[in-house]
DNA sequence: ATCACTTACGGGTGACGTAAAAATC
DNA sequence: GATTTTTACGTCACCCGTAAGTGAT
């Protein structure tokens, strides 16, 4: 068989036209490349070059061989990447989420449950999550409702309750103990992160008269929240995760509407039940 | 990049299951193969094997890598064959013929006109010849009639006249000087080769009441002809080519019908006119 | 004179084989 | 004890680089 380095050399010669420049490109000496080309002709058993005394050019066969060699090189490159990706996929748990809360929380649990696995997280709308679960993109997905079909089962895996985040001076801050409803705050202007999954549709639907100032990321959000007096949102989960960072002058008031509490369900393909046994067991013992 | 010999080693291990038997198959020592597999893992940057103390097996990634490696090897093999075939095609003149006469005669001329070229000859019906000319299978074709279209031109390149070949004792042998017509021999039984292209359709059409004893090859035909008293066929061309071999007791009588003389035309793609200039010139000077 | 390819020669990397050890069946 | 893999070590092939030579621009 013909070794790869010879094919690479042939392609380099095809690309750069002369032995010298191709050799430079390949980081080898020019005589070495000259020898390789001779060797290549021997292995093919076919003439590939027109040689004059101080010039070597690819003949028709040589050009054709270079073109085909490039395809072989590409196919090898593809193979290497495919193998690496496959190996990587065997060592990573890919999860899809409908909201940022679980997406922030789950990797902590996963890295404890599967110490040797890498974790990859992604937020998408629920339709794409289900699609990705079925085509293998995700190992499991976190939805806001149960999902079952012939290939798929799901289990309840937690809840997340929405809160208003208000400055103490806000009139509604008085409702701290008793809670508020969406309708009571309808019409106010809120600060909100763009990437909050289904929360966004929910709040817009429940408070159709409100305006929402969107922020790109959680970082800029907390800056704006701290600097502004506008109401914002939090959830029990984010309050717990970030409480230590900033108790700074905001009061969190539970939203009483049942829609304000999401019941998360983890959906997994039935054929993968075994692989995610530890995760399932973890959810069942919450 | 990963060299081919490593991929071959991986595939051998996949096929034979153990290092020892794979090494034997590859004609290398077993430790050498062991090292190669370690090197391969290094190059992929990925584990490919499950190793116990005295057993090595491909893991999932390894099996997948072996499968993909095999495809790379096949693609390289294909490339090598394609290059060799392409080179060969550049150095051979492929011709298609409608009858055996020119097919026997032309290679002699061709090897003189194109001393460095190989010659490949084939007999087919005229429809397939034209098809083959257009798709590049043939460099030129010899037809029994002129053929011209937007891509193709043809030139008259010779004639071949059909003769009856009779034993001297045959009554019709008396017509030696004056010739015979198909109708005069219609009804007789002839010995005939199977592979004579359009001659066969012609004789059957012109002598619908005759029977034709078919022989596989020219060799068996001449044996049968010599041993038998049945009439047979010859042409000016075959008489000239084989006369030296056997003047043996047969008389050749020209067939007078105009259909018995074929006017051969050589068809060539217009784009190849330059390439076949010597051949065209040869035909024009006959 | 410079550039480009080839030939010639010496050196080093690395792939190989042999031998031996370790472990499993 | 037979088989299989790994480790260790010495050898050899082969690919490489330097240097010199030839011919063309």
Coordinates of C-alpha atoms (C1' of nucleotides) in Angstrom, one line a residue:
Chain A
X1 CA 0.0 0.0 0.0
X2 CA 1.0 3.6 -0.4
X3 CA 1.6 5.5 2.8
X4 CA -0.2 8.7 3.6
X5 CA 2.9 10.9 3.7
X6 CA 3.5 10.2 0.0
X7 CA 0.0 11.2 -0.9
X8 CA 0.4 14.4 1.2
X9 CA 3.6 15.1 -0.7
X10 CA 1.9 14.6 -4.0
X11 CA -0.9 17.0 -3.1
X12 CA 1.7 19.5 -1.9
X13 CA 3.5 19.3 -5.2
X14 CA 0.2 19.7 -7.0
X15 CA -0.6 22.8 -5.0
X16 CA 2.7 24.5 -5.1
X17 CA 4.0 23.6 -8.5
X18 CA 7.7 23.1 -7.7
X19 CA 9.5 20.6 -5.6
X20 CA 11.3 23.3 -3.7
X21 CA 8.3 25.3 -2.6
X22 CA 6.3 22.1 -1.8
X23 CA 9.2 20.8 0.2
X24 CA 9.4 24.1 2.1
X25 CA 5.6 23.8 2.8
X26 CA 6.0 20.3 4.0
X27 CA 9.0 21.2 6.2
X28 CA 11.3 18.7 4.5
X29 CA 14.2 19.1 2.3
X30 CA 13.8 19.3 -1.5
X31 CA 15.8 16.2 -2.2
X32 CA 13.7 14.2 0.2
X33 CA 10.6 15.3 -1.7
X34 CA 12.3 14.4 -5.0
X35 CA 12.9 10.9 -3.7
X36 CA 9.4 10.6 -2.4
X37 CA 7.9 11.4 -5.8
X38 CA 10.1 8.8 -7.4
X39 CA 9.1 6.3 -4.8
X40 CA 5.5 7.1 -5.5
X41 CA 5.8 6.5 -9.2
X42 CA 7.3 3.1 -8.3
X43 CA 4.4 2.2 -6.0
X44 CA 1.8 3.3 -8.5
X45 CA 3.8 1.6 -11.2
X46 CA 3.0 4.5 -13.4
X47 CA 4.6 7.7 -14.6
X48 CA 3.2 10.7 -12.8
X49 CA 5.5 13.5 -14.0
X50 CA 7.0 15.2 -17.0
X51 CA 10.6 15.7 -16.1
X52 CA 12.9 18.1 -17.9
X53 CA 16.4 18.8 -16.5
X54 CA 15.4 21.4 -14.1
X55 CA 11.6 21.2 -14.0
X56 CA 9.2 18.6 -12.8
X57 CA 5.5 18.9 -13.6
X58 CA 2.5 16.6 -13.1
X59 CA 1.3 14.9 -16.3
X60 CA -2.3 14.0 -16.8
X61 CA -2.1 10.9 -14.7
X62 CA -0.2 12.8 -12.0
X63 CA -2.9 15.5 -11.8
X64 CA -5.6 12.8 -11.7
X65 CA -3.7 11.0 -9.0
X66 CA -3.3 14.2 -7.0
X67 CA -7.0 14.8 -7.1
X68 CA -7.8 11.3 -6.0
X69 CA -5.1 11.4 -3.3
X70 CA -6.7 14.5 -1.9
X71 CA -9.9 12.6 -1.5
X72 CA -8.2 9.8 0.3
X73 CA -6.5 12.3 2.6
X74 CA -9.9 13.9 3.3
X75 CA -11.5 10.6 4.0
X76 CA -8.7 9.8 6.5
X77 CA -9.1 13.1 8.1
X78 CA -12.8 12.6 8.4
X79 CA -12.2 9.2 9.9
X80 CA -9.9 10.6 12.6
X81 CA -12.4 13.3 13.5
X82 CA -15.2 10.8 13.5
X83 CA -13.4 8.4 15.8
X84 CA -12.5 11.3 18.2
X85 CA -16.0 12.5 18.2
X86 CA -17.4 9.1 18.8
X87 CA -15.1 8.5 21.7
X88 CA -16.0 11.9 23.1
X89 CA -19.7 11.1 22.8
X90 CA -19.1 7.9 24.8
X91 CA -17.6 10.0 27.6
X92 CA -20.0 12.9 27.7
X93 CA -23.5 13.2 28.9
X94 CA -25.4 15.7 26.7
X95 CA -28.5 17.2 28.2
X96 CA -31.1 19.6 26.9
X97 CA -33.0 22.0 29.1
X98 CA -36.1 24.1 28.7
X99 CA -35.0 26.6 31.3
X100 CA -31.7 27.9 32.8
X101 CA -32.4 26.8 36.3
X102 CA -31.9 23.0 35.9
X103 CA -29.2 23.7 33.3
X104 CA -27.2 25.4 36.0
X105 CA -28.0 22.9 38.7
X106 CA -27.8 19.6 36.9
X107 CA -24.1 19.6 35.9
X108 CA -23.2 19.6 39.6
X109 CA -25.2 16.5 40.3
X110 CA -24.1 14.8 37.0
X111 CA -20.4 15.2 37.7
X112 CA -21.0 13.6 41.1
X113 CA -23.1 10.8 39.7
X114 CA -20.8 10.2 36.7
X115 CA -17.4 11.3 37.8
X116 CA -15.6 10.3 34.7
X117 CA -18.0 11.8 32.2
X118 CA -17.9 15.2 30.6
X119 CA -21.1 17.1 30.7
X120 CA -22.6 19.1 27.9
X121 CA -25.6 21.4 28.4
X122 CA -27.9 23.2 26.1
X123 CA -31.1 25.1 26.2
X124 CA -33.7 24.7 23.5
X125 CA -37.4 24.9 23.0
X126 CA -39.2 21.7 24.0
X127 CA -40.0 20.6 20.4
X128 CA -36.3 20.7 19.5
X129 CA -35.4 19.0 22.8
X130 CA -37.7 16.0 22.0
X131 CA -36.3 15.9 18.4
X132 CA -32.7 16.0 19.8
X133 CA -33.5 13.3 22.3
X134 CA -34.8 10.9 19.6
X135 CA -31.9 11.5 17.2
X136 CA -29.3 10.9 19.9
X137 CA -28.2 14.5 20.3
X138 CA -29.2 14.5 23.9
X139 CA -28.9 11.7 26.4
X140 CA -31.8 13.2 28.4
X141 CA -33.8 16.3 28.4
X142 CA -35.6 18.4 31.0
X143 CA -39.1 19.4 30.1
X144 CA -41.8 21.4 31.8
X145 CA -44.3 18.6 31.4
X146 CA -44.3 14.8 31.3
X147 CA -43.6 13.2 27.9
X148 CA -44.2 9.6 27.1
X149 CA -44.3 7.7 23.8
X150 CA -43.3 4.2 22.6
X151 CA -39.6 5.0 22.8
X152 CA -39.6 7.5 25.6
X153 CA -40.4 7.7 29.3
X154 CA -40.1 10.5 31.7
X155 CA -40.1 11.1 35.5
X156 CA -40.7 14.0 37.7
X157 CA -37.4 15.5 38.7
X158 CA -38.0 18.7 40.5
X159 CA -39.9 22.0 40.6
X160 CA -39.0 25.6 40.2
X161 CA -41.1 28.4 41.5
X162 CA -41.1 31.9 40.1
X163 CA -40.7 35.0 42.4
X164 CA -40.8 38.7 41.9
X165 CA -37.6 40.4 42.8
X166 CA -38.4 43.9 44.1
X167 CA -36.6 46.7 45.8
X168 CA -37.7 47.3 49.3
X169 CA -39.2 50.6 48.3
X170 CA -41.5 49.0 45.8
X171 CA -45.1 49.2 47.1
X172 CA -45.7 45.5 46.4
X173 CA -42.8 44.6 48.7
X174 CA -45.2 44.6 51.5
X175 CA -46.6 41.4 50.1
X176 CA -43.5 39.5 51.1
X177 CA -45.1 37.1 53.4
X178 CA -48.4 36.6 51.6
X179 CA -47.2 36.5 48.0
X180 CA -48.5 38.1 44.8
X181 CA -50.2 37.1 41.6
X182 CA -49.3 37.9 38.1
X183 CA -52.3 40.0 37.7
X184 CA -51.3 42.2 40.6
X185 CA -48.1 43.1 38.8
X186 CA -49.5 43.2 35.3
X187 CA -48.6 46.5 33.7
X188 CA -45.2 47.0 35.4
X189 CA -42.0 47.1 33.5
X190 CA -39.5 44.3 34.3
X191 CA -35.9 43.6 33.7
X192 CA -35.4 40.1 32.3
X193 CA -32.7 37.9 30.7
X194 CA -33.2 36.9 27.1
X195 CA -32.2 33.3 27.7
X196 CA -34.7 32.0 30.1
X197 CA -36.5 29.4 28.0
X198 CA -40.1 29.0 28.5
X199 CA -40.3 31.4 31.4
X200 CA -40.4 34.2 28.9
X201 CA -43.5 33.0 27.1
X202 CA -45.1 32.3 30.5
X203 CA -44.6 35.7 31.9
X204 CA -45.6 37.5 28.7
X205 CA -48.8 35.5 28.6
X206 CA -49.7 36.0 32.3
X207 CA -48.8 39.7 32.2
X208 CA -49.8 40.9 28.8
X209 CA -49.7 44.6 29.7
X210 CA -46.2 44.5 31.1
X211 CA -43.0 45.5 29.3
X212 CA -39.8 43.5 29.6
X213 CA -36.4 45.0 29.2
X214 CA -34.3 42.2 27.9
X215 CA -30.7 41.6 28.9
X216 CA -28.2 39.4 27.1
X217 CA -26.7 37.5 29.9
X218 CA -27.0 36.8 33.5
X219 CA -24.0 38.9 34.2
X220 CA -25.4 42.1 32.7
X221 CA -28.7 41.3 34.2
X222 CA -27.5 41.3 37.8
X223 CA -25.6 44.6 37.1
X224 CA -28.8 46.1 35.8
X225 CA -30.9 44.8 38.6
X226 CA -28.5 46.1 41.2
X227 CA -28.3 49.5 39.5
X228 CA -32.0 49.8 38.8
X229 CA -35.2 50.0 40.7
X230 CA -37.2 48.0 38.2
X231 CA -38.9 44.8 39.3
X232 CA -37.3 41.6 38.1
X233 CA -37.7 37.9 38.5
X234 CA -36.1 35.2 40.5
X235 CA -36.9 31.6 41.3
X236 CA -36.4 29.5 44.4
X237 CA -33.6 27.8 42.5
X238 CA -31.7 30.9 41.5
X239 CA -32.3 32.4 44.9
X240 CA -30.7 29.4 46.5
X241 CA -27.8 29.3 44.1
X242 CA -27.0 33.0 44.2
X243 CA -28.1 33.9 47.7
X244 CA -24.7 34.0 49.1
X245 CA -23.5 36.5 46.4
X246 CA -26.0 39.2 46.8
X247 CA -28.7 39.7 49.4
X248 CA -28.4 43.2 48.2
X249 CA -31.5 45.1 49.0
X250 CA -34.0 43.1 47.1
X251 CA -37.0 41.2 48.4
X252 CA -38.3 38.0 46.8
X253 CA -42.0 37.5 46.7
X254 CA -43.5 34.2 45.7
X255 CA -46.0 34.2 42.8
X256 CA -49.1 32.4 43.8
X257 CA -50.5 31.4 40.4
X258 CA -50.1 27.7 39.9
X259 CA -48.5 28.4 36.4
X260 CA -45.7 30.1 38.3
X261 CA -44.4 26.8 39.5
X262 CA -42.9 24.5 36.9
X263 CA -42.8 20.8 37.4
X264 CA -39.8 19.5 35.6
X265 CA -39.8 16.1 33.9
X266 CA -36.7 14.3 32.8
X267 CA -37.3 12.4 29.5
X268 CA -35.0 9.5 28.5
X269 CA -35.2 7.0 25.7
X270 CA -36.3 3.6 27.0
X271 CA -33.3 1.9 25.4
X272 CA -31.0 4.1 27.5
X273 CA -32.7 3.3 30.9
X274 CA -29.7 1.3 32.0
X275 CA -27.2 3.9 31.1
X276 CA -29.0 6.6 33.1
X277 CA -29.9 4.3 36.0
X278 CA -27.9 6.4 38.5
X279 CA -29.6 9.5 37.4
X280 CA -33.1 8.0 37.5
X281 CA -32.3 6.7 41.0
X282 CA -31.2 10.1 42.0
X283 CA -34.4 11.7 40.8
X284 CA -36.5 9.1 42.5
X285 CA -34.8 9.8 45.9
X286 CA -35.2 13.6 45.9
Chain B
X1 CA -1.7 12.0 10.0
X2 CA -2.0 8.3 10.6
X3 CA -0.1 6.1 8.2
X4 CA -1.8 3.4 6.2
X5 CA 0.1 0.5 7.8
X6 CA -1.4 1.3 11.1
X7 CA -4.9 1.3 9.7
X8 CA -4.1 -2.1 8.1
X9 CA -2.9 -3.4 11.4
X10 CA -6.1 -2.2 13.1
X11 CA -8.3 -3.9 10.5
X12 CA -6.3 -7.1 10.8
X13 CA -6.7 -7.1 14.6
X14 CA -10.4 -6.5 14.1
X15 CA -10.6 -9.4 11.7
X16 CA -8.5 -11.9 13.5
X17 CA -9.3 -11.1 17.1
X18 CA -5.9 -11.6 18.7
X19 CA -2.6 -9.8 18.2
X20 CA -0.8 -13.0 17.5
X21 CA -2.9 -14.2 14.7
X22 CA -3.3 -10.8 13.2
X23 CA 0.5 -10.4 13.3
X24 CA 1.0 -13.7 11.6
X25 CA -1.4 -12.6 8.9
X26 CA 0.4 -9.3 8.4
X27 CA 3.8 -11.1 8.3
X28 CA 5.2 -9.1 11.2
X29 CA 6.1 -10.1 14.8
X30 CA 3.5 -9.9 17.4
X31 CA 5.3 -7.4 19.6
X32 CA 5.6 -5.1 16.6
X33 CA 1.8 -5.2 16.2
X34 CA 1.4 -4.6 19.9
X35 CA 3.5 -1.5 19.6
X36 CA 1.6 -0.3 16.5
X37 CA -1.7 -0.5 18.3
X38 CA -0.3 1.6 21.2
X39 CA 1.0 4.1 18.7
X40 CA -2.4 4.2 17.0
X41 CA -4.1 5.0 20.2
X42 CA -1.6 7.8 20.7
X43 CA -2.3 9.3 17.3
X44 CA -6.0 9.1 17.7
X45 CA -5.7 10.4 21.2
X46 CA -8.3 8.0 22.2
X47 CA -8.5 4.6 23.8
X48 CA -9.3 1.8 21.3
X49 CA -8.8 -1.3 23.3
X50 CA -9.9 -3.1 26.5
X51 CA -6.7 -4.6 27.9
X52 CA -6.5 -7.4 30.4
X53 CA -3.3 -8.9 31.3
X54 CA -3.2 -11.4 28.4
X55 CA -6.0 -10.3 26.2
X56 CA -6.6 -7.2 24.1
X57 CA -10.0 -6.5 22.5
X58 CA -11.4 -3.6 20.6
X59 CA -13.8 -1.4 22.6
X60 CA -16.7 0.4 21.0
X61 CA -14.5 3.2 19.7
X62 CA -12.0 0.7 18.4
X63 CA -14.6 -1.3 16.5
X64 CA -15.9 1.9 15.0
X65 CA -12.4 3.1 14.2
X66 CA -11.7 -0.3 12.5
X67 CA -14.8 0.0 10.4
X68 CA -14.0 3.5 9.3
X69 CA -10.3 2.6 8.7
X70 CA -11.4 -0.1 6.4
X71 CA -13.3 2.4 4.3
X72 CA -10.2 4.6 4.1
X73 CA -8.2 1.6 3.0
X74 CA -10.7 0.8 0.4
X75 CA -10.7 4.3 -0.8
X76 CA -7.0 4.2 -1.2
X77 CA -7.1 0.9 -3.0
X78 CA -9.7 2.3 -5.3
X79 CA -7.5 5.4 -5.9
X80 CA -4.5 3.2 -6.8
X81 CA -6.5 1.2 -9.3
X82 CA -8.1 4.2 -10.8
X83 CA -4.8 5.8 -11.3
X84 CA -3.4 2.7 -12.9
X85 CA -6.4 2.3 -15.1
X86 CA -6.3 5.9 -16.1
X87 CA -2.7 5.7 -17.0
X88 CA -3.4 2.5 -19.0
X89 CA -6.2 4.2 -20.9
X90 CA -3.8 7.0 -21.9
X91 CA -1.6 4.4 -23.4
X92 CA -4.0 2.2 -25.1
X93 CA -6.1 2.6 -28.2
X94 CA -9.4 0.9 -27.8
X95 CA -11.3 0.0 -30.9
X96 CA -14.6 -1.6 -31.6
X97 CA -15.4 -3.6 -34.7
X98 CA -18.5 -4.8 -36.4
X99 CA -16.8 -7.8 -38.0
X100 CA -13.7 -9.9 -37.2
X101 CA -11.8 -9.1 -40.4
X102 CA -10.8 -5.5 -39.6
X103 CA -10.4 -6.6 -35.9
X104 CA -7.7 -9.0 -37.0
X105 CA -6.1 -6.6 -39.5
X106 CA -6.1 -3.3 -37.7
X107 CA -3.9 -4.1 -34.6
X108 CA -1.1 -4.7 -37.1
X109 CA -1.5 -1.2 -38.6
X110 CA -2.1 0.4 -35.2
X111 CA 1.0 -0.9 -33.6
X112 CA 3.0 0.4 -36.5
X113 CA 1.3 3.8 -36.5
X114 CA 1.4 4.2 -32.7
X115 CA 4.4 2.1 -31.6
X116 CA 4.2 3.0 -27.9
X117 CA 0.5 2.3 -27.5
X118 CA -1.2 -0.8 -26.4
X119 CA -4.1 -1.9 -28.5
X120 CA -7.4 -3.3 -27.3
X121 CA -10.0 -4.7 -29.7
X122 CA -13.6 -5.7 -29.3
X123 CA -16.4 -6.8 -31.5
X124 CA -19.9 -5.6 -30.8
X125 CA -23.1 -4.8 -32.7
X126 CA -23.1 -1.4 -34.3
X127 CA -25.5 0.2 -31.9
X128 CA -23.3 -0.6 -28.9
X129 CA -20.3 0.5 -30.9
X130 CA -21.7 4.0 -31.4
X131 CA -22.7 4.1 -27.7
X132 CA -19.2 3.0 -26.7
X133 CA -17.6 5.6 -28.9
X134 CA -19.6 8.4 -27.4
X135 CA -18.9 7.4 -23.8
X136 CA -15.2 7.0 -24.3
X137 CA -15.0 3.3 -24.2
X138 CA -13.7 3.2 -27.8
X139 CA -11.3 5.6 -29.4
X140 CA -12.6 4.7 -32.8
X141 CA -15.1 2.2 -34.2
X142 CA -15.3 0.4 -37.5
X143 CA -18.8 0.3 -38.9
X144 CA -20.4 -1.2 -42.1
X145 CA -21.8 2.2 -43.1
X146 CA -21.0 5.9 -42.7
X147 CA -22.0 7.5 -39.4
X148 CA -22.0 11.2 -38.9
X149 CA -23.6 13.5 -36.2
X150 CA -22.7 16.6 -34.4
X151 CA -20.0 14.9 -32.3
X152 CA -18.8 12.3 -34.8
X153 CA -17.3 12.0 -38.3
X154 CA -16.4 8.9 -40.2
X155 CA -14.3 8.0 -43.2
X156 CA -14.2 5.1 -45.6
X157 CA -11.4 2.9 -44.5
X158 CA -11.6 -0.3 -46.5
X159 CA -13.8 -3.0 -48.0
X160 CA -14.3 -6.7 -47.4
X161 CA -15.8 -9.0 -49.9
X162 CA -17.5 -12.3 -49.0
X163 CA -16.6 -15.5 -50.8
X164 CA -18.0 -19.0 -50.7
X165 CA -15.4 -21.6 -49.6
X166 CA -16.2 -24.8 -51.4
X167 CA -14.4 -28.2 -51.9
X168 CA -13.4 -28.8 -55.4
X169 CA -15.9 -31.6 -55.7
X170 CA -18.8 -29.2 -55.0
X171 CA -20.8 -28.7 -58.2
X172 CA -20.7 -24.9 -57.8
X173 CA -16.9 -25.0 -57.7
X174 CA -17.1 -24.6 -61.5
X175 CA -18.2 -21.0 -61.0
X176 CA -14.7 -20.1 -59.7
X177 CA -14.0 -17.5 -62.3
X178 CA -17.5 -16.1 -62.9
X179 CA -18.7 -15.9 -59.3
X180 CA -22.0 -16.9 -57.6
X181 CA -24.9 -15.1 -56.0
X182 CA -26.5 -15.8 -52.7
X183 CA -29.6 -17.1 -54.3
X184 CA -27.7 -19.8 -56.3
X185 CA -26.5 -21.3 -53.0
X186 CA -29.6 -20.7 -51.0
X187 CA -30.8 -23.9 -49.4
X188 CA -27.3 -25.4 -48.8
X189 CA -26.0 -26.1 -45.3
X190 CA -22.9 -24.0 -44.3
X191 CA -20.3 -24.2 -41.6
X192 CA -19.9 -20.8 -39.9
X193 CA -18.2 -19.2 -36.9
X194 CA -20.5 -17.8 -34.3
X195 CA -18.5 -14.6 -33.8
X196 CA -18.6 -12.9 -37.2
X197 CA -20.6 -9.8 -36.4
X198 CA -22.9 -8.5 -39.0
X199 CA -21.9 -11.2 -41.6
X200 CA -24.2 -13.6 -39.8
X201 CA -27.4 -11.4 -40.2
X202 CA -26.4 -10.7 -43.8
X203 CA -26.0 -14.3 -44.9
X204 CA -29.1 -15.5 -43.0
X205 CA -31.1 -12.7 -44.7
X206 CA -29.8 -13.4 -48.2
X207 CA -30.1 -17.2 -47.9
X208 CA -33.2 -17.7 -45.8
X209 CA -33.5 -21.4 -46.8
X210 CA -30.0 -22.3 -45.8
X211 CA -28.9 -23.9 -42.5
X212 CA -25.8 -22.7 -40.6
X213 CA -23.7 -25.0 -38.4
X214 CA -22.2 -22.6 -35.9
X215 CA -18.7 -23.1 -34.5
X216 CA -17.4 -21.4 -31.4
X217 CA -14.0 -20.1 -32.6
X218 CA -11.9 -19.8 -35.7
X219 CA -9.7 -22.6 -34.5
X220 CA -12.5 -25.2 -34.4
X221 CA -14.0 -23.8 -37.5
X222 CA -10.9 -24.4 -39.6
X223 CA -10.7 -27.9 -38.2
X224 CA -14.3 -28.6 -39.2
X225 CA -13.9 -27.0 -42.5
X226 CA -10.9 -29.1 -43.3
X227 CA -12.6 -32.3 -42.1
X228 CA -15.9 -31.6 -43.7
X229 CA -17.2 -31.3 -47.2
X230 CA -19.8 -28.6 -46.3
X231 CA -19.6 -25.2 -47.9
X232 CA -18.3 -22.4 -45.8
X233 CA -17.5 -18.7 -46.1
X234 CA -14.3 -16.7 -46.5
X235 CA -13.5 -13.1 -47.4
X236 CA -10.8 -11.5 -49.4
X237 CA -9.3 -10.3 -46.2
X238 CA -9.2 -13.7 -44.4
X239 CA -8.0 -15.4 -47.6
X240 CA -5.1 -13.0 -47.7
X241 CA -4.3 -13.3 -44.0
X242 CA -4.6 -17.1 -43.9
X243 CA -3.7 -18.1 -47.4
X244 CA -0.2 -19.2 -46.4
X245 CA -1.5 -21.5 -43.8
X246 CA -3.9 -23.6 -45.8
X247 CA -4.4 -23.7 -49.5
X248 CA -5.9 -27.0 -48.6
X249 CA -8.2 -28.2 -51.2
X250 CA -10.8 -25.4 -51.1
X251 CA -11.8 -23.1 -53.8
X252 CA -13.0 -19.5 -53.0
X253 CA -15.7 -18.1 -55.2
X254 CA -16.7 -14.4 -55.1
X255 CA -20.2 -13.6 -54.2
X256 CA -21.6 -11.2 -56.8
X257 CA -24.4 -9.5 -54.9
X258 CA -23.5 -6.0 -53.9
X259 CA -24.5 -6.8 -50.3
X260 CA -21.7 -9.3 -50.1
X261 CA -19.1 -6.5 -50.2
X262 CA -18.9 -4.4 -47.0
X263 CA -17.6 -0.8 -47.1
X264 CA -16.1 -0.1 -43.8
X265 CA -16.2 3.3 -42.2
X266 CA -14.1 4.4 -39.3
X267 CA -16.0 6.7 -36.9
X268 CA -14.2 9.0 -34.5
X269 CA -15.3 11.7 -32.2
X270 CA -14.6 15.1 -33.7
X271 CA -12.8 16.2 -30.5
X272 CA -10.3 13.3 -31.0
X273 CA -9.5 14.1 -34.6
X274 CA -6.0 15.3 -33.5
X275 CA -5.3 12.2 -31.5
X276 CA -6.1 9.9 -34.4
X277 CA -4.5 12.1 -37.1
X278 CA -2.0 9.4 -38.1
X279 CA -4.8 6.8 -38.4
X280 CA -6.9 9.1 -40.5
X281 CA -4.0 9.9 -42.7
X282 CA -3.4 6.2 -43.0
X283 CA -6.9 5.5 -44.2
X284 CA -6.9 8.4 -46.6
X285 CA -3.8 7.0 -48.3
X286 CA -5.0 3.5 -48.8
Chain C
dA1 C1' 24.1 34.2 -11.1
dT2 C1' 20.1 32.1 -9.5
dC3 C1' 16.9 28.6 -9.5
dA4 C1' 15.3 23.9 -9.8
dC5 C1' 16.0 19.1 -9.9
dT6 C1' 19.0 15.0 -9.3
dT7 C1' 22.7 12.2 -7.4
dA8 C1' 25.7 10.9 -3.6
dC9 C1' 26.7 10.2 1.1
dG10 C1' 26.3 9.9 6.0
dG11 C1' 23.2 10.1 10.1
dG12 C1' 19.3 9.3 13.1
dT13 C1' 14.6 7.9 14.0
dG14 C1' 11.8 4.3 14.5
dA15 C1' 9.9 0.0 13.2
dC16 C1' 11.3 -4.6 13.5
dG17 C1' 12.6 -9.1 15.5
dT18 C1' 14.4 -12.0 19.3
dA19 C1' 14.2 -13.0 24.0
dA20 C1' 12.2 -13.1 28.4
dA21 C1' 8.7 -12.1 31.7
dA22 C1' 3.9 -12.0 33.4
dA23 C1' -0.6 -13.6 33.4
dT24 C1' -4.5 -16.2 32.1
dC25 C1' -6.8 -20.5 30.5
Chain D
dG1 C1' 1.8 -26.3 29.9
dA2 C1' 0.0 -23.6 26.2
dT3 C1' -1.4 -19.2 24.7
dT4 C1' -1.3 -14.3 24.7
dT5 C1' 0.4 -9.7 25.8
dT6 C1' 4.0 -6.7 27.4
dT7 C1' 8.7 -5.2 28.3
dA8 C1' 13.5 -4.9 27.1
dC9 C1' 17.1 -4.6 23.9
dG10 C1' 19.8 -4.7 19.8
dT11 C1' 19.5 -4.3 14.8
dC12 C1' 18.4 -2.7 10.5
dA13 C1' 15.7 -0.2 7.1
dC14 C1' 14.5 3.9 5.4
dC15 C1' 13.6 8.5 5.4
dC16 C1' 16.0 12.6 6.0
dG17 C1' 19.4 16.4 5.5
dT18 C1' 23.7 18.3 3.6
dA19 C1' 26.6 18.8 -0.2
dA20 C1' 27.8 18.7 -4.8
dG21 C1' 26.6 18.4 -9.7
dT22 C1' 23.9 19.6 -14.0
dG23 C1' 21.1 22.2 -16.7
dA24 C1' 17.8 26.0 -17.6
dT25 C1' 16.3 30.8 -17.1

